[in-house]
């Protein structure tokens, strides 16, 4: 089992920044690909970013490219999502998740955190 706990969400004005963290416990964190997803009210959960176990490979949804940065610290068992130039449409519950295969498909992720709310005001 791998337990994931997100933190760092909150209320921010458009154009502002937030840094989300996802702390892992349990099985070997460094062997997992980590991803961030988000779900806005009334919408499906969507892919935001993914990072390989080494941190060498990273990919982003088109909607966040150039604004969001995913990173990880395997020694601290933590993955981060730095969010800059936030827009009202970024408002959602953000989830971190872990998988054994690199990708953006939600169903391939086996472990999920409980989510953290991000609200961007205009």
mmCIF file of N, CA and C in Angstrom:
data_model
loop_
_atom_site.group_PDB
_atom_site.id
_atom_site.type_symbol
_atom_site.label_atom_id
_atom_site.label_comp_id
_atom_site.label_asym_id
_atom_site.label_seq_id
_atom_site.Cartn_x
_atom_site.Cartn_y
_atom_site.Cartn_z
ATOM 1 N N UNK A 1 0.816 -1.197 0.000
ATOM 2 C CA UNK A 1 0.000 0.000 0.000
ATOM 3 C C UNK A 1 0.855 1.254 0.000
ATOM 4 N N UNK A 2 0.341 2.271 -0.645
ATOM 5 C CA UNK A 2 0.996 3.572 -0.675
ATOM 6 C C UNK A 2 -0.054 4.590 -0.253
ATOM 7 N N UNK A 3 0.243 5.354 0.786
ATOM 8 C CA UNK A 3 -0.689 6.385 1.244
ATOM 9 C C UNK A 3 -0.188 7.745 0.765
ATOM 10 N N UNK A 4 -1.103 8.537 0.255
ATOM 11 C CA UNK A 4 -0.771 9.855 -0.300
ATOM 12 C C UNK A 4 -1.605 10.926 0.381
ATOM 13 N N UNK A 5 -0.962 12.011 0.793
ATOM 14 C CA UNK A 5 -1.659 13.107 1.453
ATOM 15 C C UNK A 5 -1.240 14.426 0.813
ATOM 16 N N UNK A 6 -2.221 15.109 0.210
ATOM 17 C CA UNK A 6 -1.952 16.397 -0.425
ATOM 18 C C UNK A 6 -2.097 17.537 0.575
ATOM 19 N N UNK A 7 -1.415 18.624 0.298
ATOM 20 C CA UNK A 7 -1.538 19.842 1.086
ATOM 21 C C UNK A 7 -1.134 21.021 0.218
ATOM 22 N N UNK A 8 -1.438 22.221 0.707
ATOM 23 C CA UNK A 8 -1.011 23.420 0.007
ATOM 24 C C UNK A 8 -2.081 24.145 -0.778
ATOM 25 N N UNK A 9 -3.277 23.569 -0.816
ATOM 26 C CA UNK A 9 -4.351 24.242 -1.526
ATOM 27 C C UNK A 9 -4.829 25.472 -0.779
ATOM 28 N N UNK A 10 -5.691 26.248 -1.449
ATOM 29 C CA UNK A 10 -6.224 27.438 -0.807
ATOM 30 C C UNK A 10 -6.871 28.364 -1.808
ATOM 31 N N UNK A 11 -7.121 29.578 -1.332
ATOM 32 C CA UNK A 11 -7.749 30.617 -2.153
ATOM 33 C C UNK A 11 -6.676 31.605 -2.598
ATOM 34 N N UNK A 12 -6.641 31.886 -3.901
ATOM 35 C CA UNK A 12 -5.645 32.804 -4.444
ATOM 36 C C UNK A 12 -6.281 33.631 -5.552
ATOM 37 N N UNK A 13 -5.797 34.835 -5.739
ATOM 38 C CA UNK A 13 -6.308 35.683 -6.814
ATOM 39 C C UNK A 13 -5.705 35.263 -8.154
ATOM 40 N N UNK A 14 -6.423 35.560 -9.201
ATOM 41 C CA UNK A 14 -5.914 35.272 -10.547
ATOM 42 C C UNK A 14 -4.553 35.933 -10.735
ATOM 43 N N UNK A 15 -3.643 35.178 -11.343
ATOM 44 C CA UNK A 15 -2.279 35.654 -11.524
ATOM 45 C C UNK A 15 -1.334 35.246 -10.417
ATOM 46 N N UNK A 16 -1.892 34.732 -9.344
ATOM 47 C CA UNK A 16 -1.086 34.325 -8.202
ATOM 48 C C UNK A 16 -0.509 32.927 -8.358
ATOM 49 N N UNK A 17 0.141 32.466 -7.286
ATOM 50 C CA UNK A 17 0.819 31.172 -7.305
ATOM 51 C C UNK A 17 0.465 30.364 -6.069
ATOM 52 N N UNK A 18 0.545 29.053 -6.228
ATOM 53 C CA UNK A 18 0.417 28.118 -5.125
ATOM 54 C C UNK A 18 1.366 26.957 -5.381
ATOM 55 N N UNK A 19 1.794 26.336 -4.294
ATOM 56 C CA UNK A 19 2.614 25.131 -4.406
ATOM 57 C C UNK A 19 1.929 24.004 -3.647
ATOM 58 N N UNK A 20 1.536 22.989 -4.369
ATOM 59 C CA UNK A 20 0.927 21.813 -3.761
ATOM 60 C C UNK A 20 2.009 20.786 -3.430
ATOM 61 N N UNK A 21 1.802 20.079 -2.342
ATOM 62 C CA UNK A 21 2.690 18.987 -1.956
ATOM 63 C C UNK A 21 1.886 17.719 -1.789
ATOM 64 N N UNK A 22 2.532 16.612 -2.024
ATOM 65 C CA UNK A 22 1.910 15.313 -1.834
ATOM 66 C C UNK A 22 2.926 14.422 -1.130
ATOM 67 N N UNK A 23 2.663 14.123 0.124
ATOM 68 C CA UNK A 23 3.571 13.301 0.919
ATOM 69 C C UNK A 23 3.116 11.845 0.882
ATOM 70 N N UNK A 24 4.077 10.967 0.650
ATOM 71 C CA UNK A 24 3.777 9.550 0.539
ATOM 72 C C UNK A 24 4.330 8.775 1.725
ATOM 73 N N UNK A 25 3.653 7.708 2.057
ATOM 74 C CA UNK A 25 4.147 6.796 3.086
ATOM 75 C C UNK A 25 3.755 5.389 2.668
ATOM 76 N N UNK A 26 4.477 4.438 3.199
ATOM 77 C CA UNK A 26 4.174 3.062 2.860
ATOM 78 C C UNK A 26 5.265 2.455 2.002
ATOM 79 N N UNK A 27 4.885 1.949 0.859
ATOM 80 C CA UNK A 27 5.822 1.241 0.002
ATOM 81 C C UNK A 27 6.807 2.201 -0.660
ATOM 82 N N UNK A 28 7.727 1.676 -1.401
ATOM 83 C CA UNK A 28 8.833 2.445 -1.966
ATOM 84 C C UNK A 28 8.326 3.512 -2.915
ATOM 85 N N UNK A 29 8.366 4.740 -2.464
ATOM 86 C CA UNK A 29 7.877 5.879 -3.239
ATOM 87 C C UNK A 29 8.664 6.053 -4.529
ATOM 88 N N UNK A 30 9.976 5.909 -4.457
ATOM 89 C CA UNK A 30 10.830 6.231 -5.601
ATOM 90 C C UNK A 30 10.615 5.325 -6.802
ATOM 91 N N UNK A 31 9.928 4.225 -6.633
ATOM 92 C CA UNK A 31 9.694 3.328 -7.757
ATOM 93 C C UNK A 31 8.427 3.664 -8.529
ATOM 94 N N UNK A 32 7.673 4.634 -8.060
ATOM 95 C CA UNK A 32 6.396 4.981 -8.678
ATOM 96 C C UNK A 32 6.488 6.224 -9.552
ATOM 97 N N UNK A 33 5.760 6.168 -10.647
ATOM 98 C CA UNK A 33 5.464 7.362 -11.438
ATOM 99 C C UNK A 33 4.373 8.119 -10.686
ATOM 100 N N UNK A 34 4.532 9.425 -10.607
ATOM 101 C CA UNK A 34 3.563 10.231 -9.860
ATOM 102 C C UNK A 34 2.858 11.212 -10.788
ATOM 103 N N UNK A 35 1.587 11.403 -10.527
ATOM 104 C CA UNK A 35 0.818 12.326 -11.345
ATOM 105 C C UNK A 35 -0.044 13.241 -10.503
ATOM 106 N N UNK A 36 -0.438 14.339 -11.106
ATOM 107 C CA UNK A 36 -1.434 15.244 -10.526
ATOM 108 C C UNK A 36 -2.639 15.291 -11.464
ATOM 109 N N UNK A 37 -3.810 15.234 -10.873
ATOM 110 C CA UNK A 37 -5.076 15.358 -11.587
ATOM 111 C C UNK A 37 -5.896 16.430 -10.885
ATOM 112 N N UNK A 38 -6.947 16.869 -11.546
ATOM 113 C CA UNK A 38 -7.850 17.827 -10.912
ATOM 114 C C UNK A 38 -9.274 17.567 -11.361
ATOM 115 N N UNK A 39 -10.205 17.973 -10.512
ATOM 116 C CA UNK A 39 -11.627 17.806 -10.819
ATOM 117 C C UNK A 39 -12.378 19.042 -10.399
ATOM 118 N N UNK A 40 -12.964 19.703 -11.383
ATOM 119 C CA UNK A 40 -13.792 20.875 -11.133
ATOM 120 C C UNK A 40 -15.240 20.416 -10.927
ATOM 121 N N UNK A 41 -16.049 21.234 -10.265
ATOM 122 C CA UNK A 41 -17.443 20.856 -10.032
ATOM 123 C C UNK A 41 -18.175 20.540 -11.328
ATOM 124 N N UNK A 42 -18.836 19.399 -11.353
ATOM 125 C CA UNK A 42 -19.609 19.011 -12.526
ATOM 126 C C UNK A 42 -18.801 18.486 -13.692
ATOM 127 N N UNK A 43 -17.495 18.345 -13.488
ATOM 128 C CA UNK A 43 -16.636 17.876 -14.577
ATOM 129 C C UNK A 43 -15.906 16.595 -14.170
ATOM 130 N N UNK A 44 -15.395 15.900 -15.176
ATOM 131 C CA UNK A 44 -14.623 14.694 -14.907
ATOM 132 C C UNK A 44 -13.228 15.054 -14.406
ATOM 133 N N UNK A 45 -12.646 14.111 -13.688
ATOM 134 C CA UNK A 45 -11.282 14.295 -13.226
ATOM 135 C C UNK A 45 -10.353 14.266 -14.446
ATOM 136 N N UNK A 46 -9.453 15.250 -14.515
ATOM 137 C CA UNK A 46 -8.593 15.352 -15.686
ATOM 138 C C UNK A 46 -7.118 15.389 -15.301
ATOM 139 N N UNK A 47 -6.316 14.929 -16.220
ATOM 140 C CA UNK A 47 -4.871 14.898 -16.048
ATOM 141 C C UNK A 47 -4.296 16.312 -16.035
ATOM 142 N N UNK A 48 -3.303 16.515 -15.156
ATOM 143 C CA UNK A 48 -2.613 17.799 -15.091
ATOM 144 C C UNK A 48 -1.126 17.632 -15.435
ATOM 145 N N UNK A 49 -0.451 16.698 -14.722
ATOM 146 C CA UNK A 49 0.989 16.541 -14.929
ATOM 147 C C UNK A 49 1.433 15.174 -14.439
ATOM 148 N N UNK A 50 2.563 14.717 -14.978
ATOM 149 C CA UNK A 50 3.129 13.427 -14.586
ATOM 150 C C UNK A 50 4.649 13.563 -14.559
ATOM 151 N N UNK A 51 5.264 12.790 -13.646
ATOM 152 C CA UNK A 51 6.717 12.783 -13.531
ATOM 153 C C UNK A 51 7.188 11.356 -13.331
ATOM 154 N N UNK A 52 8.258 10.996 -14.017
ATOM 155 C CA UNK A 52 8.788 9.644 -13.905
ATOM 156 C C UNK A 52 9.429 9.425 -12.534
ATOM 157 N N UNK A 53 9.765 8.187 -12.243
ATOM 158 C CA UNK A 53 10.319 7.868 -10.929
ATOM 159 C C UNK A 53 11.628 8.612 -10.687
ATOM 160 N N UNK A 54 12.397 8.844 -11.740
ATOM 161 C CA UNK A 54 13.686 9.528 -11.608
ATOM 162 C C UNK A 54 13.548 11.045 -11.634
ATOM 163 N N UNK A 55 12.400 11.506 -12.129
ATOM 164 C CA UNK A 55 12.225 12.940 -12.328
ATOM 165 C C UNK A 55 12.715 13.425 -13.678
ATOM 166 N N UNK A 56 13.286 12.523 -14.469
ATOM 167 C CA UNK A 56 13.870 12.919 -15.746
ATOM 168 C C UNK A 56 12.802 13.256 -16.781
ATOM 169 N N UNK A 57 11.690 12.524 -16.745
ATOM 170 C CA UNK A 57 10.604 12.753 -17.711
ATOM 171 C C UNK A 57 9.423 13.422 -17.032
ATOM 172 N N UNK A 58 8.873 14.421 -17.721
ATOM 173 C CA UNK A 58 7.712 15.147 -17.204
ATOM 174 C C UNK A 58 6.812 15.504 -18.391
ATOM 175 N N UNK A 59 5.534 15.472 -18.157
ATOM 176 C CA UNK A 59 4.580 15.889 -19.174
ATOM 177 C C UNK A 59 3.438 16.647 -18.513
ATOM 178 N N UNK A 60 2.801 17.507 -19.332
ATOM 179 C CA UNK A 60 1.756 18.364 -18.806
ATOM 180 C C UNK A 60 0.554 18.405 -19.748
ATOM 181 N N UNK A 61 -0.588 18.673 -19.166
ATOM 182 C CA UNK A 61 -1.753 18.973 -19.988
ATOM 183 C C UNK A 61 -1.501 20.298 -20.704
ATOM 184 N N UNK A 62 -2.047 20.426 -21.894
ATOM 185 C CA UNK A 62 -1.837 21.658 -22.669
ATOM 186 C C UNK A 62 -2.311 22.895 -21.907
ATOM 187 N N UNK A 63 -3.350 22.721 -21.113
ATOM 188 C CA UNK A 63 -3.946 23.854 -20.411
ATOM 189 C C UNK A 63 -3.039 24.438 -19.331
ATOM 190 N N UNK A 64 -2.027 23.682 -18.893
ATOM 191 C CA UNK A 64 -1.164 24.168 -17.814
ATOM 192 C C UNK A 64 0.291 24.318 -18.235
ATOM 193 N N UNK A 65 0.619 23.923 -19.450
ATOM 194 C CA UNK A 65 2.011 24.023 -19.917
ATOM 195 C C UNK A 65 2.515 25.453 -19.821
ATOM 196 N N UNK A 66 3.726 25.581 -19.313
ATOM 197 C CA UNK A 66 4.332 26.900 -19.164
ATOM 198 C C UNK A 66 3.935 27.619 -17.889
ATOM 199 N N UNK A 67 2.938 27.090 -17.181
ATOM 200 C CA UNK A 67 2.496 27.717 -15.924
ATOM 201 C C UNK A 67 2.730 26.821 -14.715
ATOM 202 N N UNK A 68 2.582 25.526 -14.898
ATOM 203 C CA UNK A 68 2.718 24.565 -13.796
ATOM 204 C C UNK A 68 4.017 23.776 -13.961
ATOM 205 N N UNK A 69 4.620 23.398 -12.831
ATOM 206 C CA UNK A 69 5.823 22.573 -12.838
ATOM 207 C C UNK A 69 5.687 21.461 -11.812
ATOM 208 N N UNK A 70 5.866 20.240 -12.269
ATOM 209 C CA UNK A 70 5.847 19.091 -11.363
ATOM 210 C C UNK A 70 7.278 18.721 -11.018
ATOM 211 N N UNK A 71 7.502 18.349 -9.765
ATOM 212 C CA UNK A 71 8.832 17.917 -9.327
ATOM 213 C C UNK A 71 8.667 16.905 -8.200
ATOM 214 N N UNK A 72 9.764 16.257 -7.857
ATOM 215 C CA UNK A 72 9.694 15.279 -6.777
ATOM 216 C C UNK A 72 11.015 15.242 -6.020
ATOM 217 N N UNK A 73 10.897 14.844 -4.763
ATOM 218 C CA UNK A 73 12.063 14.632 -3.904
ATOM 219 C C UNK A 73 11.910 13.235 -3.319
ATOM 220 N N UNK A 74 12.625 12.294 -3.886
ATOM 221 C CA UNK A 74 12.455 10.905 -3.453
ATOM 222 C C UNK A 74 12.947 10.679 -2.020
ATOM 223 N N UNK A 75 13.925 11.441 -1.594
ATOM 224 C CA UNK A 75 14.405 11.304 -0.216
ATOM 225 C C UNK A 75 13.326 11.715 0.784
ATOM 226 N N UNK A 76 12.523 12.693 0.400
ATOM 227 C CA UNK A 76 11.437 13.158 1.270
ATOM 228 C C UNK A 76 10.117 12.477 0.945
ATOM 229 N N UNK A 77 10.108 11.624 -0.058
ATOM 230 C CA UNK A 77 8.880 10.935 -0.471
ATOM 231 C C UNK A 77 7.767 11.941 -0.759
ATOM 232 N N UNK A 78 8.089 12.956 -1.501
ATOM 233 C CA UNK A 78 7.138 14.018 -1.755
ATOM 234 C C UNK A 78 7.185 14.431 -3.226
ATOM 235 N N UNK A 79 6.013 14.696 -3.778
ATOM 236 C CA UNK A 79 5.903 15.250 -5.118
ATOM 237 C C UNK A 79 5.224 16.617 -5.003
ATOM 238 N N UNK A 80 5.630 17.533 -5.858
ATOM 239 C CA UNK A 80 5.160 18.909 -5.783
ATOM 240 C C UNK A 80 4.510 19.321 -7.102
ATOM 241 N N UNK A 81 3.643 20.318 -6.985
ATOM 242 C CA UNK A 81 3.086 20.958 -8.166
ATOM 243 C C UNK A 81 3.138 22.463 -7.921
ATOM 244 N N UNK A 82 4.068 23.124 -8.589
ATOM 245 C CA UNK A 82 4.176 24.570 -8.519
ATOM 246 C C UNK A 82 3.247 25.162 -9.573
ATOM 247 N N UNK A 83 2.318 25.983 -9.128
ATOM 248 C CA UNK A 83 1.322 26.553 -10.033
ATOM 249 C C UNK A 83 1.470 28.064 -10.060
ATOM 250 N N UNK A 84 1.813 28.600 -11.213
ATOM 251 C CA UNK A 84 1.987 30.032 -11.393
ATOM 252 C C UNK A 84 0.945 30.567 -12.375
ATOM 253 N N UNK A 85 0.791 31.867 -12.382
ATOM 254 C CA UNK A 85 -0.149 32.532 -13.304
ATOM 255 C C UNK A 85 -1.512 31.846 -13.272
ATOM 256 N N UNK A 86 -2.002 31.641 -12.086
ATOM 257 C CA UNK A 86 -3.259 30.904 -11.935
ATOM 258 C C UNK A 86 -4.432 31.658 -12.534
ATOM 259 N N UNK A 87 -5.373 30.888 -13.072
ATOM 260 C CA UNK A 87 -6.568 31.425 -13.712
ATOM 261 C C UNK A 87 -7.803 30.887 -12.991
ATOM 262 N N UNK A 88 -8.918 31.567 -13.071
ATOM 263 C CA UNK A 88 -10.144 31.057 -12.447
ATOM 264 C C UNK A 88 -10.497 29.644 -12.922
ATOM 265 N N UNK A 89 -10.190 29.334 -14.155
ATOM 266 C CA UNK A 89 -10.497 27.998 -14.674
ATOM 267 C C UNK A 89 -9.605 26.902 -14.093
ATOM 268 N N UNK A 90 -8.606 27.283 -13.312
ATOM 269 C CA UNK A 90 -7.791 26.290 -12.601
ATOM 270 C C UNK A 90 -8.448 25.839 -11.302
ATOM 271 N N UNK A 91 -9.543 26.471 -10.936
ATOM 272 C CA UNK A 91 -10.259 26.104 -9.721
ATOM 273 C C UNK A 91 -10.737 24.662 -9.792
ATOM 274 N N UNK A 92 -10.338 23.875 -8.791
ATOM 275 C CA UNK A 92 -10.675 22.449 -8.776
ATOM 276 C C UNK A 92 -10.130 21.828 -7.493
ATOM 277 N N UNK A 93 -10.518 20.590 -7.268
ATOM 278 C CA UNK A 93 -9.846 19.768 -6.265
ATOM 279 C C UNK A 93 -8.689 19.075 -6.972
ATOM 280 N N UNK A 94 -7.508 19.202 -6.402
ATOM 281 C CA UNK A 94 -6.308 18.617 -7.002
ATOM 282 C C UNK A 94 -5.919 17.345 -6.252
ATOM 283 N N UNK A 95 -5.653 16.303 -7.026
ATOM 284 C CA UNK A 95 -5.302 14.998 -6.468
ATOM 285 C C UNK A 95 -3.928 14.564 -6.959
ATOM 286 N N UNK A 96 -3.144 13.982 -6.078
ATOM 287 C CA UNK A 96 -1.949 13.302 -6.546
ATOM 288 C C UNK A 96 -2.245 11.809 -6.600
ATOM 289 N N UNK A 97 -1.510 11.122 -7.452
ATOM 290 C CA UNK A 97 -1.751 9.706 -7.661
ATOM 291 C C UNK A 97 -0.456 9.018 -8.065
ATOM 292 N N UNK A 98 -0.419 7.703 -7.873
ATOM 293 C CA UNK A 98 0.784 6.923 -8.166
ATOM 294 C C UNK A 98 0.452 5.762 -9.086
ATOM 295 N N UNK A 99 1.380 5.468 -9.967
ATOM 296 C CA UNK A 99 1.208 4.389 -10.929
ATOM 297 C C UNK A 99 2.547 3.734 -11.238
ATOM 298 N N UNK A 100 2.473 2.526 -11.816
ATOM 299 C CA UNK A 100 3.687 1.842 -12.238
ATOM 300 C C UNK A 100 4.026 2.099 -13.697
ATOM 301 N N UNK A 101 3.103 2.743 -14.431
ATOM 302 C CA UNK A 101 3.334 2.982 -15.850
ATOM 303 C C UNK A 101 3.188 4.462 -16.156
ATOM 304 N N UNK A 102 4.129 4.998 -16.910
ATOM 305 C CA UNK A 102 4.157 6.434 -17.196
ATOM 306 C C UNK A 102 3.034 6.800 -18.147
ATOM 307 N N UNK A 103 2.222 7.787 -17.756
ATOM 308 C CA UNK A 103 1.161 8.201 -18.650
ATOM 309 C C UNK A 103 0.167 9.117 -17.989
ATOM 310 N N UNK A 104 -0.854 9.468 -18.741
ATOM 311 C CA UNK A 104 -1.864 10.417 -18.287
ATOM 312 C C UNK A 104 -3.247 9.800 -18.102
ATOM 313 N N UNK A 105 -3.335 8.507 -18.254
ATOM 314 C CA UNK A 105 -4.645 7.853 -18.169
ATOM 315 C C UNK A 105 -5.043 7.622 -16.729
ATOM 316 N N UNK A 106 -6.121 8.147 -16.339
ATOM 317 C CA UNK A 106 -6.571 8.088 -14.947
ATOM 318 C C UNK A 106 -6.687 6.662 -14.431
ATOM 319 N N UNK A 107 -7.219 5.764 -15.248
ATOM 320 C CA UNK A 107 -7.486 4.406 -14.787
ATOM 321 C C UNK A 107 -6.217 3.604 -14.533
ATOM 322 N N UNK A 108 -5.077 4.095 -14.975
ATOM 323 C CA UNK A 108 -3.813 3.386 -14.768
ATOM 324 C C UNK A 108 -3.179 3.714 -13.415
ATOM 325 N N UNK A 109 -3.759 4.668 -12.707
ATOM 326 C CA UNK A 109 -3.214 5.066 -11.417
ATOM 327 C C UNK A 109 -3.888 4.261 -10.305
ATOM 328 N N UNK A 110 -3.062 3.651 -9.467
ATOM 329 C CA UNK A 110 -3.572 2.731 -8.461
ATOM 330 C C UNK A 110 -3.828 3.380 -7.108
ATOM 331 N N UNK A 111 -3.062 4.385 -6.797
ATOM 332 C CA UNK A 111 -3.154 5.010 -5.477
ATOM 333 C C UNK A 111 -3.484 6.497 -5.637
ATOM 334 N N UNK A 112 -4.385 6.972 -4.765
ATOM 335 C CA UNK A 112 -4.869 8.351 -4.843
ATOM 336 C C UNK A 112 -4.867 8.984 -3.469
ATOM 337 N N UNK A 113 -4.595 10.278 -3.437
ATOM 338 C CA UNK A 113 -4.776 11.043 -2.221
ATOM 339 C C UNK A 113 -6.215 11.490 -2.094
ATOM 340 N N UNK A 114 -6.492 12.230 -1.020
ATOM 341 C CA UNK A 114 -7.860 12.656 -0.747
ATOM 342 C C UNK A 114 -8.205 13.966 -1.443
ATOM 343 N N UNK A 115 -7.207 14.657 -1.953
ATOM 344 C CA UNK A 115 -7.432 15.887 -2.690
ATOM 345 C C UNK A 115 -7.271 17.132 -1.839
ATOM 346 N N UNK A 116 -6.942 18.229 -2.501
ATOM 347 C CA UNK A 116 -6.842 19.527 -1.849
ATOM 348 C C UNK A 116 -7.483 20.574 -2.753
ATOM 349 N N UNK A 117 -8.284 21.444 -2.164
ATOM 350 C CA UNK A 117 -9.056 22.419 -2.935
ATOM 351 C C UNK A 117 -8.187 23.620 -3.319
ATOM 352 N N UNK A 118 -8.256 23.978 -4.579
ATOM 353 C CA UNK A 118 -7.629 25.198 -5.084
ATOM 354 C C UNK A 118 -8.720 26.067 -5.672
ATOM 355 N N UNK A 119 -8.824 27.296 -5.191
ATOM 356 C CA UNK A 119 -9.826 28.228 -5.690
ATOM 357 C C UNK A 119 -9.127 29.497 -6.145
ATOM 358 N N UNK A 120 -9.362 29.856 -7.396
ATOM 359 C CA UNK A 120 -8.744 31.042 -7.977
ATOM 360 C C UNK A 120 -9.839 32.065 -8.244
ATOM 361 N N UNK A 121 -9.740 33.205 -7.599
ATOM 362 C CA UNK A 121 -10.754 34.242 -7.763
ATOM 363 C C UNK A 121 -10.337 35.222 -8.857
ATOM 364 N N UNK A 122 -11.342 35.763 -9.536
ATOM 365 C CA UNK A 122 -11.056 36.693 -10.643
ATOM 366 C C UNK A 122 -10.984 38.125 -10.149
#
